[in-house]
Amino acid sequence: MRSLLPVATVSMFVIALWYVMAVVMNSAWTLDQAKRSGVELSFSEIVFDTMEQERPRLPSPHQVALELWDATIDKKITSRRSLVFHGWVTLSATLLGFLIGSLLGVLLAVSIVHSRVMDMGVMPWAIASQTIPILALAPMIIVILNSVGLSGLIPKAIISAYLSFFPVVVGMVSGFRSPEFMQQDLMRTYNATAWQVFWKLRVPASLPFLFTSLKIGIAASLVGAIVGELPTGAVAGLGARLLAGSYYGQTTQIWAALFSAAILAAMLVGTIGMLQRVTLARMGMDR
Amino acid sequence: MPSSSSIAIDARDVGLRFDTADGYVEALKGVNLTVNSGEFVSLIGPSGCGKTTFLRVVAALEEPTSGQIMVNGMSPDEARRARAYGYVFQAAGLYPWRTIFRNVCLPLEVMRFGREERAERARKAIEMVGLGGFENRFPWQLSGGMQQRASIARALCFDAEILLMDEPFGALDEIVRDRLNEHLLSLWRRTGKTVAFVTHSIPEAVYLSTKIVVMSSRPGRITDVIESPLGRDRPLEIRDTSVFLEVAQRVRAGLRSSHDD
């Protein structure tokens, strides 16, 4: 609770700055309209108008908040105008992609740690895979999977997995390698099998690394799912809302979708953070 | 318990060369040493004299490049696989995610003891090092000395005949060290184990050992082997007796002469 004051202060500042920027950016349109109809506007009238435009360049905070409220609470969740509906579409692809990506990541890390060939052969490819802009790759994944009859959830989940496996691989390779030589020597003096060393030493030692990489991975998954929704042409999901918003100049809708994505990401990362705290506390590693 | 005449460690002309970027380093050269069962042997010498390396050779954590070594009549690796020794490292090296009890259980789990036997042996070992009541603490909740005691319990619990200890009390302060030394001696007397103990403290070596092995560096070798005239019962005050001081003197002389050449 001690962090409440600083957080509130920063938020207030950001919101204030946002309002100022809204006035600055939207006033051009207001003044233009006034000039065409030959009306002189007072300063307060200009300020008021910049905050209530239909299609502002930068919607003001309360407009975005209202849109968010309207699209999540007031709409039926089955409605295509409900952000809950679109959020769920994105969330399901995110979760499936995250599951595939982190499983793949952990498996790759296990094989890299236990095999020099995998270490030399796979790691460079894993790194290379992340240098290709996902925006360029996503349409191809969609098209190729579509041609083999896969559409909807699966292609998006695969793009999601593509982004989320990498932080998990990198994190878990460090995690599995984190035990000190002494701890490994100790296992050797017990004549432990590789299997025992893995389960009794490497796995528990890697858990703090696991949670950290899962946090990064799930955020990347969400980005992947949203990007995966763009090439399909605004069917459904938060990505589709963003795309539709930009087609029709609905800036408020874009911002509302952006905020729902951010809130979703915060909830996902927060959930893993909670799992992390509970697990590490039970293992006595929560100092 | 093995008979007092049997040999626990028998090293003949053992040598170990490390191939480093700057050429060969002779960590051990021509090391001859016989340790009888039930003896308490200290290896003392300056850093880099190969005392830790020798202990690691006994434990089959390093392989000698020349000579022969037998542990309990087997090769070191056979002895390792037969779990003939317990090893105590310089740092306690407890697994931070395990409680003290579960840390002591670790070797027992690896060696596939049954659940009940694990619990019984772990409790006994914890009791033996005087950590009763701390079973459910995590390592970070214990002082350094207590952690090291837990690591000794971990090396004791599976009842290996040989205990290899690599400067286990090096990082602890004098007072804690004295207490642990006393404790270790009484443990050794009660269990009749063979102990090989690496240290660079002269009083510690003299106080604990029945046999003191003085080593010197470059190349790592043995310069003197001193059979202690002290009896098995050793109160801390024995360190003020003339016999004790004479032995300490001889160890110091051995260390100094090896340092000069």
Coordinates of C-alpha atoms in Angstrom, one line a residue:
Chain A
M1 CA 0.0 0.0 0.0
R2 CA 3.0 2.3 0.4
S3 CA 3.3 2.3 -3.4
L4 CA -0.2 3.7 -3.7
L5 CA 0.8 7.4 -3.4
P6 CA 3.6 7.4 -6.0
V7 CA 1.5 5.4 -8.4
A8 CA -1.5 7.7 -7.9
T9 CA 0.8 10.7 -8.4
V10 CA 2.2 9.4 -11.7
S11 CA -1.2 8.4 -12.9
M12 CA -2.6 11.9 -12.2
F13 CA 0.3 13.4 -14.0
V14 CA -0.2 11.2 -17.1
I15 CA -3.9 11.9 -17.2
A16 CA -3.3 15.7 -16.9
L17 CA -0.8 15.5 -19.7
W18 CA -3.2 13.5 -21.8
Y19 CA -5.9 16.2 -21.4
V20 CA -3.5 18.9 -22.4
M21 CA -2.4 16.9 -25.4
A22 CA -6.0 16.3 -26.4
V23 CA -6.7 20.0 -26.3
V24 CA -3.6 20.7 -28.4
M25 CA -4.2 18.0 -31.0
N26 CA -8.0 18.3 -31.4
S27 CA -8.2 22.1 -31.4
A28 CA -7.2 22.4 -35.0
W29 CA -10.4 20.7 -36.1
T30 CA -12.5 22.8 -33.7
L31 CA -11.0 26.0 -35.0
D32 CA -11.4 24.9 -38.6
Q33 CA -15.1 24.1 -38.0
A34 CA -15.7 27.4 -36.3
K35 CA -14.0 29.3 -39.1
R36 CA -16.2 27.7 -41.7
S37 CA -19.4 28.6 -39.9
G38 CA -17.9 32.1 -39.1
V39 CA -18.2 31.8 -35.3
E40 CA -15.7 33.2 -32.8
L41 CA -15.0 30.7 -30.0
S42 CA -13.8 31.5 -26.5
F43 CA -11.0 29.5 -25.0
S44 CA -13.3 27.5 -22.7
E45 CA -15.5 26.7 -25.6
I46 CA -12.5 25.4 -27.6
V47 CA -11.3 23.3 -24.6
F48 CA -14.8 21.9 -24.1
D49 CA -15.2 21.0 -27.8
T50 CA -11.8 19.3 -28.0
M51 CA -13.1 16.8 -25.4
E52 CA -16.4 15.9 -26.9
Q53 CA -15.6 15.3 -30.6
E54 CA -17.0 12.3 -32.5
R55 CA -13.7 11.4 -34.1
P56 CA -10.9 13.2 -32.3
R57 CA -7.3 12.8 -33.2
L58 CA -6.6 12.0 -29.5
P59 CA -9.7 11.0 -27.5
S60 CA -9.7 12.4 -24.0
P61 CA -9.4 10.0 -21.1
H62 CA -13.0 10.2 -20.1
Q63 CA -14.1 9.4 -23.6
V64 CA -12.0 6.3 -23.6
A65 CA -13.2 5.4 -20.1
L66 CA -16.8 5.8 -21.2
E67 CA -16.2 3.7 -24.4
L68 CA -14.6 1.0 -22.3
W69 CA -17.5 1.0 -19.8
D70 CA -20.0 1.0 -22.6
A71 CA -18.3 -1.8 -24.5
T72 CA -17.6 -4.1 -21.6
I73 CA -20.3 -3.6 -19.0
D74 CA -23.3 -2.3 -21.0
K75 CA -23.1 -4.6 -24.0
K76 CA -24.1 -8.2 -23.8
I77 CA -21.0 -10.3 -23.9
T78 CA -22.2 -12.2 -26.9
S79 CA -22.6 -8.9 -28.9
R80 CA -20.0 -8.3 -31.6
R81 CA -19.6 -4.8 -30.2
S82 CA -18.7 -6.1 -26.7
L83 CA -15.0 -5.9 -25.8
V84 CA -15.6 -8.9 -23.5
F85 CA -16.5 -10.9 -26.6
H86 CA -13.4 -9.7 -28.5
G87 CA -11.2 -10.0 -25.5
W88 CA -12.2 -13.6 -25.0
V89 CA -11.4 -14.4 -28.7
T90 CA -7.9 -12.9 -28.2
L91 CA -7.5 -14.4 -24.8
S92 CA -8.2 -17.9 -25.9
A93 CA -5.6 -17.7 -28.7
T94 CA -3.2 -16.2 -26.2
L95 CA -3.6 -18.9 -23.7
L96 CA -3.4 -21.7 -26.2
G97 CA -0.3 -20.1 -27.9
F98 CA 1.3 -19.6 -24.5
L99 CA 0.7 -23.2 -23.5
I100 CA 2.2 -24.5 -26.7
G101 CA 5.1 -21.9 -26.6
S102 CA 6.1 -22.4 -23.1
L103 CA 5.9 -26.2 -23.3
L104 CA 8.0 -26.1 -26.5
G105 CA 10.4 -23.6 -24.8
V106 CA 10.9 -25.8 -21.7
L107 CA 11.4 -29.0 -23.9
L108 CA 14.0 -27.2 -26.0
A109 CA 15.8 -25.9 -23.0
V110 CA 15.9 -29.4 -21.5
S111 CA 17.4 -30.7 -24.7
I112 CA 19.9 -27.8 -25.0
V113 CA 21.1 -28.3 -21.5
H114 CA 21.6 -32.0 -21.9
S115 CA 23.0 -32.1 -25.5
R116 CA 25.9 -30.1 -26.9
V117 CA 24.6 -30.8 -30.4
M118 CA 21.3 -29.2 -29.5
D119 CA 23.0 -26.3 -27.8
M120 CA 25.1 -25.6 -30.9
G121 CA 22.4 -26.5 -33.5
V122 CA 19.2 -25.1 -32.1
M123 CA 20.1 -22.0 -30.1
P124 CA 21.2 -20.0 -33.2
W125 CA 18.0 -20.8 -34.9
A126 CA 16.0 -19.8 -31.9
I127 CA 17.7 -16.5 -31.9
A128 CA 17.4 -16.0 -35.6
S129 CA 13.7 -16.8 -35.4
Q130 CA 13.2 -13.7 -33.3
T131 CA 14.9 -11.3 -35.6
I132 CA 12.2 -11.8 -38.3
P133 CA 9.5 -9.2 -37.8
I134 CA 6.4 -11.0 -36.7
L135 CA 4.3 -8.6 -38.7
A136 CA 5.9 -9.9 -41.9
L137 CA 5.6 -13.5 -40.8
A138 CA 2.1 -13.6 -39.5
P139 CA 0.2 -13.3 -42.8
M140 CA 2.3 -16.1 -44.3
I141 CA 1.5 -18.4 -41.3
I142 CA -2.2 -17.6 -41.7
V143 CA -2.2 -18.2 -45.4
I144 CA -0.2 -21.4 -45.2
L145 CA -2.3 -22.9 -42.4
N146 CA -5.5 -21.7 -44.2
S147 CA -4.5 -23.7 -47.2
V148 CA -4.3 -26.9 -45.1
G149 CA -7.7 -26.1 -43.6
L150 CA -6.7 -24.5 -40.4
S151 CA -8.2 -21.2 -39.6
G152 CA -9.5 -19.2 -36.6
L153 CA -7.9 -20.1 -33.3
I154 CA -5.0 -22.4 -34.3
P155 CA -3.1 -20.1 -36.6
K156 CA -3.3 -17.2 -34.1
A157 CA -2.2 -19.6 -31.3
I158 CA 0.8 -20.6 -33.4
I159 CA 1.9 -17.0 -34.0
S160 CA 1.5 -16.6 -30.2
A161 CA 3.6 -19.6 -29.5
Y162 CA 6.2 -18.4 -32.0
L163 CA 6.7 -15.3 -29.9
S164 CA 6.4 -16.8 -26.5
F165 CA 8.7 -19.9 -26.8
F166 CA 11.8 -17.8 -27.0
P167 CA 12.0 -16.1 -23.6
V168 CA 11.1 -19.4 -22.1
V169 CA 14.0 -21.2 -23.9
V170 CA 16.5 -18.5 -22.9
G171 CA 15.3 -18.2 -19.3
M172 CA 15.1 -22.0 -18.7
V173 CA 18.5 -22.7 -20.2
S174 CA 19.9 -20.3 -17.7
G175 CA 17.7 -21.8 -15.0
F176 CA 18.7 -25.4 -15.6
R177 CA 22.4 -24.3 -15.7
S178 CA 22.1 -22.2 -12.5
P179 CA 23.1 -24.8 -10.0
E180 CA 26.7 -24.3 -8.8
F181 CA 29.4 -26.8 -9.6
M182 CA 29.5 -27.7 -5.9
Q183 CA 25.8 -28.6 -5.9
Q184 CA 26.4 -30.8 -9.0
D185 CA 29.5 -32.4 -7.5
L186 CA 27.4 -33.2 -4.4
M187 CA 25.0 -35.2 -6.6
R188 CA 28.0 -36.9 -8.1
T189 CA 29.3 -38.0 -4.7
Y190 CA 25.9 -39.7 -4.2
N191 CA 26.3 -41.4 -7.5
A192 CA 23.0 -39.8 -8.7
T193 CA 21.6 -40.6 -12.1
A194 CA 21.1 -37.8 -14.7
W195 CA 17.4 -38.2 -14.1
Q196 CA 17.8 -37.6 -10.4
V197 CA 20.1 -34.6 -11.0
F198 CA 17.5 -33.1 -13.3
W199 CA 14.5 -33.5 -11.0
K200 CA 16.1 -32.9 -7.6
L201 CA 18.5 -30.2 -8.6
R202 CA 18.0 -28.6 -12.0
V203 CA 14.2 -28.3 -11.9
P204 CA 13.8 -26.7 -8.5
A205 CA 16.8 -24.4 -9.1
S206 CA 15.2 -23.3 -12.4
L207 CA 11.8 -22.3 -11.0
P208 CA 12.6 -18.7 -10.2
F209 CA 13.8 -18.4 -13.8
L210 CA 10.7 -20.2 -15.1
F211 CA 8.3 -17.7 -13.6
T212 CA 10.2 -14.7 -14.9
S213 CA 10.3 -16.1 -18.4
L214 CA 6.6 -17.1 -18.3
K215 CA 5.8 -13.5 -17.5
I216 CA 7.6 -12.2 -20.5
G217 CA 6.3 -15.1 -22.5
I218 CA 2.6 -14.5 -21.8
A219 CA 2.9 -10.8 -22.6
A220 CA 4.6 -11.8 -25.9
S221 CA 1.8 -14.3 -26.5
L222 CA -0.8 -11.6 -26.2
V223 CA 1.0 -9.5 -28.8
G224 CA 1.2 -12.5 -31.0
A225 CA -2.5 -13.2 -30.8
I226 CA -3.3 -9.5 -31.6
V227 CA -0.9 -9.4 -34.5
G228 CA -2.4 -12.7 -35.7
E229 CA -5.8 -11.1 -35.9
L230 CA -4.7 -8.3 -38.2
P231 CA -4.2 -10.2 -41.5
T232 CA -7.5 -12.0 -41.3
G233 CA -9.3 -8.8 -41.9
A234 CA -11.0 -7.7 -38.8
V235 CA -13.1 -10.8 -38.0
A236 CA -13.0 -10.9 -34.3
G237 CA -10.6 -10.2 -31.3
L238 CA -8.9 -7.1 -30.0
G239 CA -6.7 -7.0 -33.0
A240 CA -9.7 -6.9 -35.2
R241 CA -11.2 -4.0 -33.1
L242 CA -8.0 -2.1 -33.6
L243 CA -8.0 -2.7 -37.3
A244 CA -11.7 -1.8 -37.7
G245 CA -11.2 1.3 -35.6
S246 CA -8.5 2.5 -37.9
Y247 CA -10.5 1.7 -41.1
Y248 CA -13.3 3.9 -39.9
G249 CA -11.3 6.5 -38.0
Q250 CA -12.9 5.5 -34.7
T251 CA -10.0 6.6 -32.6
T252 CA -11.9 6.1 -29.3
Q253 CA -12.6 2.5 -30.3
I254 CA -8.9 2.0 -31.0
W255 CA -7.9 3.4 -27.7
A256 CA -10.5 1.4 -25.8
A257 CA -9.2 -1.8 -27.5
L258 CA -5.6 -0.8 -26.7
F259 CA -6.6 -0.3 -23.1
S260 CA -8.4 -3.6 -22.9
A261 CA -5.3 -5.3 -24.3
A262 CA -3.2 -3.6 -21.7
I263 CA -5.6 -4.6 -18.9
L264 CA -5.6 -8.1 -20.2
A265 CA -1.8 -8.2 -20.2
A266 CA -1.7 -6.9 -16.7
M267 CA -4.1 -9.5 -15.5
L268 CA -2.2 -12.3 -17.2
V269 CA 1.2 -11.2 -15.9
G270 CA -0.3 -10.6 -12.5
T271 CA -1.7 -14.1 -12.4
I272 CA 1.7 -15.6 -13.1
G273 CA 3.2 -13.3 -10.5
M274 CA 0.7 -14.6 -7.9
L275 CA 1.6 -18.2 -8.9
Q276 CA 5.2 -17.3 -8.5
R277 CA 4.8 -15.8 -5.0
V278 CA 2.8 -18.8 -3.8
T279 CA 5.1 -21.4 -5.2
L280 CA 8.3 -19.8 -4.2
A281 CA 7.0 -19.1 -0.7
R282 CA 6.2 -22.8 -0.3
M283 CA 9.7 -23.6 -1.4
G284 CA 11.2 -21.1 1.1
M285 CA 12.7 -19.0 -1.7
D286 CA 10.5 -15.9 -1.4
R287 CA 13.0 -13.6 0.3
Chain B
M1 CA 32.9 -51.3 12.0
P2 CA 36.0 -52.2 10.0
S3 CA 39.0 -53.5 12.0
S4 CA 41.6 -51.0 12.9
S5 CA 44.2 -52.7 10.7
S6 CA 42.3 -52.3 7.4
I7 CA 43.3 -49.5 5.0
A8 CA 40.8 -46.8 4.0
I9 CA 42.9 -44.8 1.6
D10 CA 46.1 -46.0 -0.1
A11 CA 47.8 -43.6 -2.5
R12 CA 50.9 -44.6 -4.3
D13 CA 52.9 -42.1 -6.3
V14 CA 49.7 -40.2 -7.3
G15 CA 50.2 -37.4 -9.7
L16 CA 47.8 -35.0 -11.4
R17 CA 48.6 -32.6 -14.1
F18 CA 46.1 -30.0 -15.3
D19 CA 46.4 -28.9 -18.8
T20 CA 45.8 -25.1 -18.7
A21 CA 46.2 -22.3 -21.2
D22 CA 49.6 -21.4 -19.6
G23 CA 50.9 -25.0 -19.9
Y24 CA 50.8 -27.8 -17.4
V25 CA 50.1 -27.3 -13.8
E26 CA 51.3 -30.0 -11.5
A27 CA 48.6 -30.1 -8.9
L28 CA 49.9 -33.3 -7.3
K29 CA 53.2 -35.1 -7.7
G30 CA 54.4 -38.3 -6.2
V31 CA 51.9 -38.4 -3.4
N32 CA 52.2 -41.5 -1.1
L33 CA 49.8 -41.8 1.7
T34 CA 48.2 -44.5 3.7
V35 CA 45.2 -43.8 5.9
N36 CA 44.0 -46.6 8.2
S37 CA 40.4 -47.1 8.9
G38 CA 39.3 -45.1 11.9
E39 CA 42.0 -42.5 11.6
F40 CA 41.5 -38.8 11.6
V41 CA 43.9 -37.3 9.0
S42 CA 44.4 -33.7 8.3
L43 CA 45.9 -32.3 5.1
I44 CA 47.4 -28.9 5.7
G45 CA 49.4 -26.6 3.5
P46 CA 49.3 -23.3 1.7
S47 CA 46.7 -22.6 -1.0
G48 CA 47.5 -24.3 -4.2
C49 CA 49.3 -27.2 -2.5
G50 CA 46.8 -29.7 -3.9
K51 CA 45.2 -30.7 -0.6
T52 CA 41.7 -30.1 -2.0
T53 CA 42.7 -31.8 -5.3
F54 CA 43.9 -34.8 -3.4
L55 CA 40.5 -35.0 -1.5
R56 CA 38.7 -34.7 -4.9
V57 CA 40.9 -37.6 -6.3
V58 CA 39.9 -39.7 -3.3
A59 CA 36.2 -38.8 -4.1
A60 CA 36.7 -39.6 -7.8
L61 CA 35.7 -36.0 -8.6
E62 CA 39.1 -35.7 -10.3
E63 CA 41.2 -38.5 -12.0
P64 CA 44.9 -38.8 -11.3
T65 CA 47.1 -38.7 -14.3
S66 CA 49.7 -41.0 -12.8
G67 CA 50.1 -43.4 -9.9
Q68 CA 47.5 -45.6 -8.1
I69 CA 45.0 -45.0 -5.5
M70 CA 42.7 -47.3 -3.6
V71 CA 39.7 -46.4 -1.5
N72 CA 38.4 -49.1 0.8
G73 CA 40.3 -51.6 -1.5
M74 CA 38.5 -50.3 -4.6
S75 CA 39.3 -47.7 -7.3
P76 CA 37.9 -44.3 -6.2
D77 CA 35.2 -44.5 -8.8
E78 CA 34.1 -47.9 -7.6
A79 CA 34.2 -46.5 -4.1
R80 CA 32.0 -43.5 -5.2
R81 CA 29.5 -45.8 -6.8
A82 CA 29.5 -48.0 -3.7
R83 CA 28.8 -44.8 -1.7
A84 CA 31.9 -45.4 0.5
Y85 CA 32.3 -41.8 1.5
G86 CA 30.4 -38.7 2.5
Y87 CA 31.8 -35.4 1.2
V88 CA 31.5 -32.0 3.1
F89 CA 32.4 -29.0 0.9
Q90 CA 33.9 -25.7 1.8
A91 CA 30.5 -24.1 1.7
A92 CA 27.5 -25.8 3.2
G93 CA 25.8 -25.9 -0.3
L94 CA 22.4 -26.7 1.1
Y95 CA 19.6 -26.6 -1.4
P96 CA 17.8 -23.4 -0.6
W97 CA 14.4 -24.8 -1.6
R98 CA 14.6 -27.7 0.9
T99 CA 14.2 -27.5 4.7
I100 CA 17.0 -28.8 6.8
F101 CA 15.3 -32.1 7.2
R102 CA 14.7 -32.5 3.5
N103 CA 18.3 -31.4 2.8
V104 CA 19.6 -34.2 5.0
C105 CA 17.1 -36.5 3.3
L106 CA 18.5 -35.7 -0.2
P107 CA 21.3 -38.4 -0.3
L108 CA 18.8 -40.9 1.1
E109 CA 16.3 -40.1 -1.6
V110 CA 19.0 -40.4 -4.3
M111 CA 20.1 -43.7 -2.8
R112 CA 16.5 -44.9 -2.7
F113 CA 16.0 -45.5 1.0
G114 CA 12.4 -46.1 2.0
R115 CA 10.4 -43.2 3.4
E116 CA 10.4 -44.4 7.0
E117 CA 14.1 -45.2 7.0
R118 CA 14.8 -41.8 5.4
A119 CA 13.0 -40.0 8.2
E120 CA 14.7 -42.1 10.9
R121 CA 18.2 -41.7 9.5
A122 CA 17.8 -38.0 8.9
R123 CA 16.5 -37.4 12.4
K124 CA 19.4 -39.3 13.9
A125 CA 22.0 -37.4 11.8
I126 CA 20.4 -34.1 12.7
E127 CA 20.3 -35.0 16.3
M128 CA 24.0 -36.0 16.1
V129 CA 25.1 -32.6 14.9
G130 CA 22.9 -30.9 17.5
L131 CA 20.4 -29.4 15.2
G132 CA 17.3 -31.0 16.7
G133 CA 14.4 -28.7 16.6
F134 CA 15.6 -27.0 13.4
E135 CA 14.3 -29.6 11.0
N136 CA 11.7 -27.5 9.4
R137 CA 13.7 -24.3 8.9
F138 CA 15.0 -23.3 5.6
P139 CA 18.8 -22.9 5.2
W140 CA 18.7 -19.1 5.1
Q141 CA 17.0 -19.1 8.5
L142 CA 20.2 -20.6 10.0
S143 CA 23.6 -19.2 10.8
G144 CA 26.6 -20.2 8.8
G145 CA 27.8 -22.6 11.5
M146 CA 24.4 -24.3 11.7
Q147 CA 24.3 -24.6 7.9
Q148 CA 27.7 -26.3 7.9
R149 CA 26.5 -28.6 10.7
A150 CA 23.5 -29.5 8.5
S151 CA 25.8 -30.3 5.7
I152 CA 27.8 -32.6 8.0
A153 CA 24.5 -34.3 8.9
R154 CA 23.8 -34.7 5.2
A155 CA 27.2 -36.4 4.8
L156 CA 26.7 -38.7 7.8
C157 CA 23.1 -39.9 7.3
F158 CA 23.9 -42.7 4.9
D159 CA 26.6 -44.0 7.1
A160 CA 29.5 -44.1 4.7
E161 CA 32.7 -45.4 6.3
I162 CA 34.8 -42.4 5.2
L163 CA 34.1 -38.8 5.7
L164 CA 35.9 -36.4 3.4
M165 CA 35.9 -32.8 4.6
D166 CA 37.2 -29.9 2.5
E167 CA 37.9 -26.9 4.8
P168 CA 34.4 -27.2 6.2
F169 CA 34.9 -24.5 8.8
G170 CA 37.1 -22.2 6.8
A171 CA 34.5 -19.5 6.5
L172 CA 33.4 -19.5 10.1
D173 CA 34.7 -17.4 13.0
E174 CA 37.1 -18.7 15.6
I175 CA 34.5 -19.2 18.4
V176 CA 32.0 -21.2 16.2
R177 CA 35.0 -23.1 14.8
D178 CA 36.2 -24.2 18.2
R179 CA 32.7 -25.5 19.1
L180 CA 32.4 -27.3 15.8
N181 CA 35.8 -28.8 16.1
E182 CA 34.9 -30.2 19.6
H183 CA 31.7 -31.5 18.2
L184 CA 33.4 -33.1 15.2
L185 CA 35.9 -34.9 17.5
S186 CA 33.2 -36.4 19.7
L187 CA 31.3 -37.4 16.5
W188 CA 34.4 -39.1 15.2
R189 CA 34.9 -40.9 18.5
R190 CA 31.3 -42.1 18.6
T191 CA 31.1 -43.3 15.0
G192 CA 34.6 -44.7 14.4
K193 CA 34.6 -43.3 10.9
T194 CA 37.7 -42.5 8.9
V195 CA 38.0 -38.8 8.4
A196 CA 40.2 -36.9 5.8
F197 CA 40.1 -33.3 6.7
V198 CA 41.5 -30.4 4.6
T199 CA 42.4 -27.2 6.5
H200 CA 44.9 -24.4 6.6
S201 CA 44.7 -23.8 10.3
I202 CA 47.5 -25.3 12.3
P203 CA 45.7 -25.5 15.7
E204 CA 42.7 -27.0 14.0
A205 CA 44.8 -29.7 12.3
V206 CA 46.7 -30.6 15.5
Y207 CA 43.6 -30.5 17.7
L208 CA 41.6 -32.9 15.5
S209 CA 44.0 -35.3 13.9
T210 CA 45.7 -38.6 14.7
K211 CA 47.8 -38.0 11.6
I212 CA 48.8 -34.6 10.1
V213 CA 49.9 -34.5 6.5
V214 CA 51.9 -31.3 5.6
M215 CA 51.8 -30.4 2.0
S216 CA 53.6 -27.9 -0.2
S217 CA 52.9 -26.3 -3.5
R218 CA 54.3 -26.2 -7.0
P219 CA 54.2 -29.1 -7.5
G220 CA 51.7 -30.2 -4.9
R221 CA 53.4 -32.8 -2.7
I222 CA 53.6 -34.2 0.8
T223 CA 56.6 -32.9 2.8
D224 CA 55.9 -34.3 6.2
V225 CA 53.6 -36.8 7.9
I226 CA 53.2 -36.4 11.6
E227 CA 51.7 -39.1 13.8
S228 CA 50.0 -37.2 16.7
P229 CA 51.1 -38.3 20.2
L230 CA 47.8 -36.9 21.6
G231 CA 45.2 -39.4 22.8
R232 CA 41.7 -39.8 21.5
D233 CA 40.2 -37.8 24.4
R234 CA 40.9 -34.1 23.7
P235 CA 39.4 -31.3 25.7
L236 CA 39.8 -27.9 24.2
E237 CA 42.4 -27.1 26.9
I238 CA 44.7 -29.6 25.5
R239 CA 45.8 -26.9 23.1
D240 CA 47.7 -25.2 25.9
T241 CA 49.8 -28.3 26.8
S242 CA 53.4 -28.6 25.8
V243 CA 52.8 -31.8 23.8
F244 CA 50.2 -29.9 21.7
L245 CA 52.5 -27.0 21.2
E246 CA 55.4 -29.3 20.1
V247 CA 53.3 -30.9 17.4
A248 CA 52.1 -27.5 16.3
Q249 CA 55.7 -26.4 16.2
R250 CA 56.7 -29.3 13.9
V251 CA 53.8 -28.6 11.6
R252 CA 54.8 -24.9 11.4
A253 CA 58.4 -25.9 10.7
G254 CA 57.2 -28.2 7.9
L255 CA 55.1 -25.5 6.4
R256 CA 57.9 -23.0 6.6
S257 CA 60.6 -25.2 5.1
S258 CA 58.4 -26.1 2.2
H259 CA 57.8 -22.4 1.7
D260 CA 61.5 -21.6 1.5
D261 CA 62.5 -23.8 -1.4

